[in-house]
Amino acid sequence: FGVDTGTGFLRASPYYTKRVYVYSDDEGLEGDRTGLVVDYRAGLGENASVRISLEGASTDINENWRSYDKEKLSALFIGKMSSDVMVFLLTSYEENAYQDVEENYSNKREDDVLRAVIGGNVTAASGLDLGLKFVYTDQMSNHDLHTYDRLVLETSVGYVF
């Protein structure tokens, strides 16, 4: 569902996913996720765009202490440096409120997650696409086991048809 505002595009996207495991140690993690993403996209000249997104979701997993409600705000900037090179910057803040008490704790888990991603892609005339991105995550939780900082370097190789 979307509407052109004249300065950008406003869209609402409801979603539902079902997770099912067959012959896995993760069988207790089966469940459903239902949510809604509302985002606004706008061009910044001919070679750049920005997207601001709000997401609300509920994840109901068979093991109830793993079920949680999520609220997330994110901003994505994409810049086209040339016909072959694209760069992007993503920042997000997410709150997760768990529905039940985890084993060995006396209260329900609550997480605040800050994430920053910077990366880019180069597409050669042959169609070969090379990607590189750095992902920094700072997860703060009232359960010490789930508090961490993480820096990940991701590379990708693909072919564009």
CSV table of C-alpha atoms in Angstrom, one decimal:
chain,number,residue,atom,x,y,z
A,1,PHE,CA,0.0,0.0,0.0
A,2,GLY,CA,1.6,3.3,-1.0
A,3,VAL,CA,1.0,6.9,-2.0
A,4,ASP,CA,3.1,9.4,-3.9
A,5,THR,CA,3.3,12.5,-1.8
A,6,GLY,CA,4.8,14.7,-4.5
A,7,THR,CA,8.1,14.9,-2.6
A,8,GLY,CA,8.5,11.2,-2.0
A,9,PHE,CA,6.7,7.9,-1.6
A,10,LEU,CA,4.9,6.8,1.6
A,11,ARG,CA,4.3,3.1,1.9
A,12,ALA,CA,2.8,0.7,4.5
A,13,SER,CA,3.8,-3.0,4.2
A,14,PRO,CA,2.2,-5.5,6.5
A,15,TYR,CA,3.9,-8.9,6.8
A,16,TYR,CA,3.5,-12.4,8.2
A,17,THR,CA,6.1,-15.2,8.3
A,18,LYS,CA,6.0,-18.7,9.7
A,19,ARG,CA,9.2,-20.4,10.8
A,20,VAL,CA,9.2,-24.2,10.7
A,21,TYR,CA,12.1,-26.6,11.3
A,22,VAL,CA,12.3,-30.2,10.2
A,23,TYR,CA,14.8,-32.5,11.8
A,24,SER,CA,16.6,-29.7,13.6
A,25,ASP,CA,17.9,-28.9,17.0
A,26,ASP,CA,16.0,-25.7,16.7
A,27,GLU,CA,12.5,-27.2,16.6
A,28,GLY,CA,11.5,-25.3,19.7
A,29,LEU,CA,12.2,-22.0,17.9
A,30,GLU,CA,9.3,-22.5,15.5
A,31,GLY,CA,6.7,-19.7,15.4
A,32,ASP,CA,5.1,-16.8,13.7
A,33,ARG,CA,6.1,-13.1,13.1
A,34,THR,CA,3.5,-10.5,12.3
A,35,GLY,CA,4.4,-6.9,11.7
A,36,LEU,CA,4.0,-3.6,9.8
A,37,VAL,CA,6.6,-1.4,8.2
A,38,VAL,CA,5.8,2.2,7.3
A,39,ASP,CA,8.4,4.0,5.3
A,40,TYR,CA,9.0,7.2,3.5
A,41,ARG,CA,11.4,7.4,0.5
A,42,ALA,CA,12.6,10.5,-1.2
A,43,GLY,CA,15.1,11.4,-3.8
A,44,LEU,CA,18.0,13.7,-3.0
A,45,GLY,CA,18.9,14.9,-6.5
A,46,GLU,CA,19.5,12.5,-9.3
A,47,ASN,CA,22.1,10.3,-7.6
A,48,ALA,CA,20.9,9.9,-4.0
A,49,SER,CA,17.9,8.8,-1.9
A,50,VAL,CA,16.8,8.5,1.7
A,51,ARG,CA,14.4,6.1,3.4
A,52,ILE,CA,13.0,6.5,6.9
A,53,SER,CA,11.2,3.5,8.3
A,54,LEU,CA,9.2,2.6,11.4
A,55,GLU,CA,8.5,-1.1,12.1
A,56,GLY,CA,6.4,-2.8,14.7
A,57,ALA,CA,6.3,-6.6,15.0
A,58,SER,CA,5.4,-9.4,17.3
A,59,THR,CA,7.3,-12.7,17.2
A,60,ASP,CA,5.5,-15.6,18.8
A,61,ILE,CA,7.8,-18.6,19.2
A,62,ASN,CA,6.8,-22.0,20.7
A,63,GLU,CA,9.3,-21.4,23.6
A,64,ASN,CA,7.5,-18.4,25.0
A,65,TRP,CA,10.5,-16.8,26.7
A,66,ARG,CA,11.9,-16.3,23.2
A,67,SER,CA,8.8,-14.5,22.0
A,68,TYR,CA,9.1,-10.7,21.8
A,69,ASP,CA,7.6,-7.5,20.5
A,70,LYS,CA,9.8,-5.1,18.5
A,71,GLU,CA,9.7,-1.4,17.7
A,72,LYS,CA,12.3,-0.2,15.2
A,73,LEU,CA,13.3,3.1,13.6
A,74,SER,CA,15.8,3.2,10.8
A,75,ALA,CA,17.2,5.6,8.2
A,76,LEU,CA,18.9,4.5,5.0
A,77,PHE,CA,20.9,6.8,2.7
A,78,ILE,CA,21.9,5.5,-0.8
A,79,GLY,CA,24.3,7.4,-3.1
A,80,LYS,CA,25.1,6.5,-6.7
A,81,MET,CA,28.7,7.5,-7.3
A,82,SER,CA,28.7,6.5,-10.9
A,83,SER,CA,26.8,4.0,-13.1
A,84,ASP,CA,28.9,1.2,-11.6
A,85,VAL,CA,29.4,2.3,-8.0
A,86,MET,CA,26.8,2.6,-5.2
A,87,VAL,CA,27.4,3.4,-1.5
A,88,PHE,CA,25.0,3.3,1.5
A,89,LEU,CA,24.7,4.1,5.1
A,90,LEU,CA,22.1,2.6,7.4
A,91,THR,CA,21.4,3.5,11.0
A,92,SER,CA,18.7,1.9,13.3
A,93,TYR,CA,17.5,1.8,16.8
A,94,GLU,CA,15.4,-1.1,18.0
A,95,GLU,CA,13.6,-2.0,21.2
A,96,ASN,CA,12.7,-5.6,22.0
A,97,ALA,CA,10.4,-6.6,24.9
A,98,TYR,CA,10.3,-10.3,25.6
A,99,GLN,CA,7.0,-11.9,26.7
A,100,ASP,CA,8.1,-14.2,29.4
A,101,VAL,CA,11.0,-14.8,31.9
A,102,GLU,CA,14.1,-16.5,30.6
A,103,GLU,CA,15.6,-19.4,32.6
A,104,ASN,CA,18.1,-18.3,35.3
A,105,TYR,CA,16.6,-14.7,35.4
A,106,SER,CA,13.9,-13.2,37.6
A,107,ASN,CA,12.6,-10.6,35.1
A,108,LYS,CA,11.5,-10.3,31.5
A,109,ARG,CA,14.3,-9.5,29.0
A,110,GLU,CA,14.4,-6.1,27.4
A,111,ASP,CA,17.0,-5.2,24.7
A,112,ASP,CA,17.9,-1.9,23.0
A,113,VAL,CA,19.9,-2.4,19.8
A,114,LEU,CA,21.8,0.3,17.9
A,115,ARG,CA,23.1,-0.6,14.5
A,116,ALA,CA,25.2,1.2,11.9
A,117,VAL,CA,26.0,-0.2,8.5
A,118,ILE,CA,28.2,1.4,5.8
A,119,GLY,CA,28.9,-0.3,2.5
A,120,GLY,CA,28.9,-0.3,-1.2
A,121,ASN,CA,28.7,-2.3,-4.4
A,122,VAL,CA,30.6,-2.1,-7.7
A,123,THR,CA,29.1,-3.7,-10.8
A,124,ALA,CA,31.3,-4.4,-13.7
A,125,ALA,CA,30.2,-4.2,-17.3
A,126,SER,CA,30.3,-8.0,-17.4
A,127,GLY,CA,27.5,-8.1,-14.7
A,128,LEU,CA,29.8,-9.2,-11.9
A,129,ASP,CA,28.8,-7.4,-8.7
A,130,LEU,CA,31.2,-7.0,-5.7
A,131,GLY,CA,29.9,-5.8,-2.3
A,132,LEU,CA,31.5,-4.8,0.9
A,133,LYS,CA,29.9,-3.6,4.1
A,134,PHE,CA,30.8,-3.0,7.8
A,135,VAL,CA,28.1,-3.7,10.4
A,136,TYR,CA,28.4,-2.4,13.9
A,137,THR,CA,25.9,-3.6,16.5
A,138,ASP,CA,25.6,-2.4,20.1
A,139,GLN,CA,23.1,-4.5,22.0
A,140,MET,CA,22.2,-3.4,25.5
A,141,SER,CA,20.1,-5.7,27.6
A,142,ASN,CA,18.9,-6.0,31.2
A,143,HIS,CA,20.2,-9.6,30.9
A,144,ASP,CA,24.0,-9.5,30.9
A,145,LEU,CA,24.3,-12.5,28.7
A,146,HIS,CA,22.6,-10.6,25.8
A,147,THR,CA,24.7,-7.4,26.1
A,148,TYR,CA,27.4,-7.1,23.4
A,149,ASP,CA,29.2,-5.0,20.8
A,150,ARG,CA,29.9,-6.6,17.5
A,151,LEU,CA,31.7,-5.5,14.3
A,152,VAL,CA,31.2,-7.6,11.2
A,153,LEU,CA,32.8,-7.3,7.8
A,154,GLU,CA,30.6,-8.8,5.0
A,155,THR,CA,31.7,-9.4,1.4
A,156,SER,CA,29.5,-10.5,-1.5
A,157,VAL,CA,29.9,-11.6,-5.0
A,158,GLY,CA,27.0,-11.8,-7.4
A,159,TYR,CA,26.0,-11.6,-11.0
A,160,VAL,CA,23.5,-9.0,-12.3
A,161,PHE,CA,21.3,-10.0,-15.2
